[in-house]
mmCIF file of C-alpha atoms in Angstrom:
data_model
loop_
_atom_site.group_PDB
_atom_site.id
_atom_site.type_symbol
_atom_site.label_atom_id
_atom_site.label_comp_id
_atom_site.label_asym_id
_atom_site.label_seq_id
_atom_site.Cartn_x
_atom_site.Cartn_y
_atom_site.Cartn_z
ATOM 1 C CA ASP A 1279 127.400 110.314 108.132
ATOM 2 C CA ALA A 1280 129.827 107.452 107.650
ATOM 3 C CA LYS A 1281 130.967 107.056 104.060
ATOM 4 C CA THR A 1282 131.349 103.798 102.243
ATOM 5 C CA THR A 1283 133.820 102.747 99.570
ATOM 6 C CA GLN A 1284 133.054 100.023 97.054
ATOM 7 C CA PRO A 1285 134.787 98.839 93.885
ATOM 8 C CA PRO A 1286 132.985 100.267 90.862
ATOM 9 C CA SER A 1287 132.570 96.916 89.122
ATOM 10 C CA MET A 1288 133.039 93.173 89.550
ATOM 11 C CA ASP A 1289 132.497 90.050 87.484
ATOM 12 C CA CYS A 1290 131.341 86.672 88.714
ATOM 13 C CA ALA A 1291 130.783 83.341 86.988
ATOM 14 C CA GLU A 1292 127.287 81.948 87.138
ATOM 15 C CA GLY A 1293 126.907 79.422 89.952
ATOM 16 C CA ARG A 1294 129.911 80.724 91.850
ATOM 17 C CA ALA A 1295 129.832 82.817 95.010
ATOM 18 C CA ALA A 1296 129.920 86.562 94.528
ATOM 19 C CA ASN A 1297 131.789 88.403 97.277
ATOM 20 C CA LEU A 1298 131.205 92.145 97.284
ATOM 21 C CA PRO A 1299 133.423 94.188 99.612
ATOM 22 C CA CYS A 1300 132.650 97.468 101.323
ATOM 23 C CA ASN A 1301 134.816 99.743 103.464
ATOM 24 C CA HIS A 1302 133.196 101.940 106.114
ATOM 25 C CA SER A 1303 136.113 102.900 108.320
ATOM 26 C CA THR A 1304 134.333 105.846 110.001
ATOM 27 C CA ILE A 1305 131.240 103.925 111.059
ATOM 28 C CA SER A 1306 129.872 104.763 114.494
ATOM 29 C CA GLY A 1307 129.023 102.193 117.131
ATOM 30 C CA ASN A 1308 125.263 102.501 116.681
ATOM 31 C CA GLU A 1309 125.216 102.573 112.884
ATOM 32 C CA TYR A 1310 124.005 99.623 110.852
ATOM 33 C CA VAL A 1311 125.376 98.382 107.538
ATOM 34 C CA TYR A 1312 122.699 97.928 104.863
ATOM 35 C CA TRP A 1313 122.911 96.360 101.438
ATOM 36 C CA TYR A 1314 120.542 97.140 98.589
ATOM 37 C CA ARG A 1315 120.641 96.285 94.918
ATOM 38 C CA GLN A 1316 119.188 97.926 91.855
ATOM 39 C CA ILE A 1317 118.395 95.865 88.789
ATOM 40 C CA HIS A 1318 118.449 97.921 85.611
ATOM 41 C CA SER A 1319 116.289 101.010 86.184
ATOM 42 C CA GLN A 1320 114.002 99.580 88.839
ATOM 43 C CA GLY A 1321 113.725 100.896 92.375
ATOM 44 C CA PRO A 1322 116.400 99.558 94.747
ATOM 45 C CA GLN A 1323 115.640 96.330 96.599
ATOM 46 C CA TYR A 1324 116.599 95.628 100.195
ATOM 47 C CA ILE A 1325 118.936 92.643 100.653
ATOM 48 C CA ILE A 1326 120.208 92.469 104.203
ATOM 49 C CA HIS A 1327 121.524 94.531 107.096
ATOM 50 C CA GLY A 1328 123.609 94.023 110.236
ATOM 51 C CA LEU A 1329 125.211 95.747 113.191
ATOM 52 C CA LYS A 1330 128.010 93.572 114.562
ATOM 53 C CA ASN A 1331 127.216 89.925 113.975
ATOM 54 C CA ASN A 1332 127.202 88.108 110.687
ATOM 55 C CA GLU A 1333 123.748 87.808 109.160
ATOM 56 C CA THR A 1334 122.173 85.427 106.676
ATOM 57 C CA ASN A 1335 118.836 85.367 104.928
ATOM 58 C CA GLU A 1336 117.362 83.723 101.867
ATOM 59 C CA MET A 1337 119.107 86.154 99.547
ATOM 60 C CA ALA A 1338 122.599 86.606 100.932
ATOM 61 C CA SER A 1339 125.040 86.580 103.817
ATOM 62 C CA LEU A 1340 126.652 89.613 105.407
ATOM 63 C CA ILE A 1341 130.053 89.321 107.031
ATOM 64 C CA ILE A 1342 131.136 92.268 109.195
ATOM 65 C CA THR A 1343 134.699 92.475 110.471
ATOM 66 C CA GLU A 1344 135.270 92.589 114.198
ATOM 67 C CA ASP A 1345 136.370 96.232 114.092
ATOM 68 C CA ARG A 1346 133.290 96.999 111.903
ATOM 69 C CA LYS A 1347 135.392 98.953 109.449
ATOM 70 C CA SER A 1348 134.489 96.744 106.525
ATOM 71 C CA SER A 1349 131.969 94.167 105.424
ATOM 72 C CA THR A 1350 131.353 91.667 102.625
ATOM 73 C CA LEU A 1351 128.091 90.730 100.983
ATOM 74 C CA ILE A 1352 128.058 87.144 99.778
ATOM 75 C CA LEU A 1353 125.689 85.797 97.141
ATOM 76 C CA PRO A 1354 126.369 82.076 97.546
ATOM 77 C CA HIS A 1355 125.361 80.885 94.080
ATOM 78 C CA ALA A 1356 125.142 83.835 91.713
ATOM 79 C CA THR A 1357 122.700 83.651 88.822
ATOM 80 C CA LEU A 1358 122.323 85.849 85.760
ATOM 81 C CA ARG A 1359 119.395 87.557 87.499
ATOM 82 C CA ASP A 1360 121.796 88.793 90.202
ATOM 83 C CA THR A 1361 123.395 91.152 87.691
ATOM 84 C CA ALA A 1362 122.755 94.548 89.264
ATOM 85 C CA VAL A 1363 124.306 97.509 91.054
ATOM 86 C CA TYR A 1364 124.879 96.693 94.715
ATOM 87 C CA TYR A 1365 124.909 99.482 97.278
ATOM 88 C CA CYS A 1366 126.533 99.293 100.685
ATOM 89 C CA ILE A 1367 125.057 101.918 102.988
ATOM 90 C CA VAL A 1368 125.689 102.978 106.548
ATOM 91 C CA ARG A 1369 122.541 104.224 108.175
ATOM 92 C CA SER A 1370 122.860 107.567 109.858
ATOM 93 C CA GLN A 1371 120.864 108.825 112.822
ATOM 94 C CA GLY A 1372 117.421 110.071 111.919
ATOM 95 C CA GLY A 1373 116.691 107.312 109.480
ATOM 96 C CA LYS A 1374 118.396 108.673 106.403
ATOM 97 C CA LEU A 1375 119.887 106.197 103.957
ATOM 98 C CA ILE A 1376 122.608 107.810 101.875
ATOM 99 C CA PHE A 1377 123.516 105.842 98.752
ATOM 100 C CA GLY A 1378 127.029 105.827 97.287
ATOM 101 C CA GLN A 1379 128.059 104.816 93.781
ATOM 102 C CA GLY A 1380 127.734 101.097 94.384
ATOM 103 C CA THR A 1381 129.351 98.103 92.695
ATOM 104 C CA GLU A 1382 128.110 96.994 89.312
ATOM 105 C CA LEU A 1383 128.088 93.196 89.451
ATOM 106 C CA SER A 1384 128.051 91.313 86.169
ATOM 107 C CA VAL A 1385 127.251 87.614 86.420
ATOM 108 C CA LYS A 1386 128.489 85.830 83.317
ATOM 109 C CA PRO A 1387 127.494 82.397 81.960
ATOM 110 C CA ASN B 370 98.825 96.202 99.619
ATOM 111 C CA ALA B 371 99.841 98.310 96.644
ATOM 112 C CA GLY B 372 103.080 99.317 98.380
ATOM 113 C CA VAL B 373 104.566 102.620 97.203
ATOM 114 C CA THR B 374 102.784 104.212 94.264
ATOM 115 C CA GLN B 375 104.292 107.031 92.225
ATOM 116 C CA THR B 376 102.574 109.166 89.607
ATOM 117 C CA PRO B 377 103.204 110.098 86.886
ATOM 118 C CA LYS B 378 105.622 107.492 85.537
ATOM 119 C CA PHE B 379 106.823 109.774 82.751
ATOM 120 C CA ARG B 380 106.663 113.539 82.258
ATOM 121 C CA ILE B 381 108.223 116.118 79.985
ATOM 122 C CA LEU B 382 108.393 119.686 81.251
ATOM 123 C CA LYS B 383 109.480 122.949 79.717
ATOM 124 C CA ILE B 384 112.000 125.116 81.522
ATOM 125 C CA GLY B 385 110.274 127.219 84.159
ATOM 126 C CA GLN B 386 107.180 125.052 84.463
ATOM 127 C CA SER B 387 106.043 123.632 87.780
ATOM 128 C CA MET B 388 104.765 120.215 88.677
ATOM 129 C CA THR B 389 104.172 117.851 91.553
ATOM 130 C CA LEU B 390 105.293 114.245 91.718
ATOM 131 C CA GLN B 391 102.872 112.231 93.777
ATOM 132 C CA CYS B 392 103.829 109.437 96.161
ATOM 133 C CA ALA B 393 101.491 107.344 98.267
ATOM 134 C CA GLN B 394 102.068 104.318 100.480
ATOM 135 C CA ASP B 395 99.525 102.032 102.107
ATOM 136 C CA MET B 396 101.802 100.232 104.566
ATOM 137 C CA ASN B 397 101.337 102.717 107.429
ATOM 138 C CA HIS B 398 105.022 103.572 107.286
ATOM 139 C CA ASN B 399 106.099 106.610 109.256
ATOM 140 C CA TYR B 400 109.237 107.432 107.242
ATOM 141 C CA MET B 401 109.111 108.540 103.615
ATOM 142 C CA TYR B 402 111.871 109.664 101.259
ATOM 143 C CA TRP B 403 112.466 111.216 97.873
ATOM 144 C CA TYR B 404 115.563 110.322 95.879
ATOM 145 C CA ARG B 405 116.742 111.318 92.434
ATOM 146 C CA GLN B 406 118.986 109.286 90.189
ATOM 147 C CA ASP B 407 120.835 110.786 87.261
ATOM 148 C CA PRO B 408 121.958 108.487 84.413
ATOM 149 C CA GLY B 409 124.782 106.182 85.473
ATOM 150 C CA MET B 410 124.848 107.578 88.982
ATOM 151 C CA GLY B 411 123.738 106.510 92.431
ATOM 152 C CA LEU B 412 120.700 107.794 94.281
ATOM 153 C CA LYS B 413 120.763 111.195 95.944
ATOM 154 C CA LEU B 414 118.430 111.987 98.840
ATOM 155 C CA ILE B 415 116.326 115.087 98.201
ATOM 156 C CA TYR B 416 113.995 115.263 101.199
ATOM 157 C CA TYR B 417 112.688 112.904 103.802
ATOM 158 C CA SER B 418 109.981 112.828 106.442
ATOM 159 C CA VAL B 419 109.838 110.994 109.762
ATOM 160 C CA GLY B 420 106.104 111.478 110.184
ATOM 161 C CA ALA B 421 103.126 113.610 109.247
ATOM 162 C CA GLY B 422 103.941 117.293 109.569
ATOM 163 C CA ILE B 423 107.712 116.744 109.737
ATOM 164 C CA THR B 424 110.112 117.084 106.812
ATOM 165 C CA ASP B 425 113.847 117.589 106.495
ATOM 166 C CA LYS B 426 116.392 118.243 103.789
ATOM 167 C CA GLY B 427 118.576 115.561 102.320
ATOM 168 C CA GLU B 428 121.683 115.899 100.162
ATOM 169 C CA VAL B 429 120.221 117.836 97.205
ATOM 170 C CA PRO B 430 117.104 119.798 98.296
ATOM 171 C CA ASN B 431 117.558 122.927 96.191
ATOM 172 C CA GLY B 432 114.792 123.466 93.649
ATOM 173 C CA TYR B 433 112.332 121.176 95.420
ATOM 174 C CA ASN B 434 109.688 121.384 98.116
ATOM 175 C CA VAL B 435 107.799 118.702 99.994
ATOM 176 C CA SER B 436 104.914 118.418 102.392
ATOM 177 C CA ARG B 437 103.603 115.612 104.583
ATOM 178 C CA SER B 438 100.064 116.374 105.645
ATOM 179 C CA THR B 439 99.111 112.702 106.014
ATOM 180 C CA THR B 440 100.977 109.498 106.811
ATOM 181 C CA GLU B 441 100.165 108.087 103.392
ATOM 182 C CA ASP B 442 101.197 110.899 101.040
ATOM 183 C CA PHE B 443 104.495 112.652 100.398
ATOM 184 C CA PRO B 444 104.343 114.861 97.272
ATOM 185 C CA LEU B 445 107.464 116.440 95.748
ATOM 186 C CA ARG B 446 107.055 119.854 94.119
ATOM 187 C CA LEU B 447 109.281 121.372 91.445
ATOM 188 C CA GLU B 448 108.561 125.090 91.258
ATOM 189 C CA LEU B 449 110.713 126.276 88.347
ATOM 190 C CA ALA B 450 111.883 123.297 86.349
ATOM 191 C CA ALA B 451 115.459 123.390 85.052
ATOM 192 C CA PRO B 452 117.307 120.988 82.713
ATOM 193 C CA SER B 453 119.477 119.947 85.679
ATOM 194 C CA GLN B 454 116.375 118.391 87.215
ATOM 195 C CA THR B 455 116.095 115.862 84.414
ATOM 196 C CA SER B 456 116.318 112.625 86.330
ATOM 197 C CA VAL B 457 114.509 109.571 87.609
ATOM 198 C CA TYR B 458 112.782 110.244 90.904
ATOM 199 C CA PHE B 459 112.181 107.478 93.420
ATOM 200 C CA CYS B 460 109.914 107.653 96.412
ATOM 201 C CA ALA B 461 110.435 105.239 99.287
ATOM 202 C CA SER B 462 108.969 104.463 102.674
ATOM 203 C CA SER B 463 110.004 102.555 105.763
ATOM 204 C CA TYR B 464 108.856 101.770 109.250
ATOM 205 C CA ASN B 465 111.120 103.037 112.003
ATOM 206 C CA GLY B 466 109.924 102.288 115.479
ATOM 207 C CA LEU B 467 111.391 101.794 118.896
ATOM 208 C CA ILE B 468 111.026 98.016 118.739
ATOM 209 C CA ALA B 469 110.516 96.962 115.138
ATOM 210 C CA ASN B 470 113.065 98.924 113.185
ATOM 211 C CA THR B 471 114.540 97.055 110.275
ATOM 212 C CA GLY B 472 115.150 100.226 108.312
ATOM 213 C CA GLU B 473 114.162 98.409 105.136
ATOM 214 C CA LEU B 474 113.084 100.866 102.470
ATOM 215 C CA PHE B 475 110.325 100.021 100.029
ATOM 216 C CA PHE B 476 110.694 101.857 96.740
ATOM 217 C CA GLY B 477 108.229 102.929 94.107
ATOM 218 C CA GLU B 478 108.793 102.247 90.418
ATOM 219 C CA GLY B 479 110.147 105.705 89.726
ATOM 220 C CA SER B 480 109.045 108.790 87.843
ATOM 221 C CA ARG B 481 111.072 109.748 84.793
ATOM 222 C CA LEU B 482 111.206 113.499 84.337
ATOM 223 C CA THR B 483 112.703 115.340 81.373
ATOM 224 C CA VAL B 484 113.059 119.125 81.376
ATOM 225 C CA LEU B 485 113.588 120.708 77.953
#
């Protein structure tokens, strides 16, 4: 399974864009990049996923580099409610999602 | 739809006791998963199932057993509880098909287990 590397913590000012990086240098050609977040002690929440192209939905944008070795999750206008742990995950064959340590994002007023 | 339902939400066990954490989903998802999360840590995959009658080990299966007799239910059994199994347990489900395959996992609210 491809491993991911994320910074343990980041800060962001409310209303500004939050850019969360993720390295996945050993990703295989058929593996997707998924992003989830976990607010406090709730169950993780799906945000977005992608294979090669950049993706956007109502929550966030996902930018994947051309060589697919890294990606960035963008929250365009962070709010206090976006304070959470964000997990970047590479999906292995067989449907397993292996979570890493994630990035703890603190959005500050 | 209720989504993914876990019971109980809280439980305290004594060392050596056994118990089953229940998980049910009503979304007709074929894949189901059990994760545990220790304080301040990320989620670790215990077991998962790709369909009724099929289960496989995840990252940390020791001390646990699962079964998948129906599409809806995926119980997790602890046979001899140990303090190291004190954790929050999350059940999740997803639909993985040949055509529609977002891989999005839907999580339950968690079951908080303490072993003393």
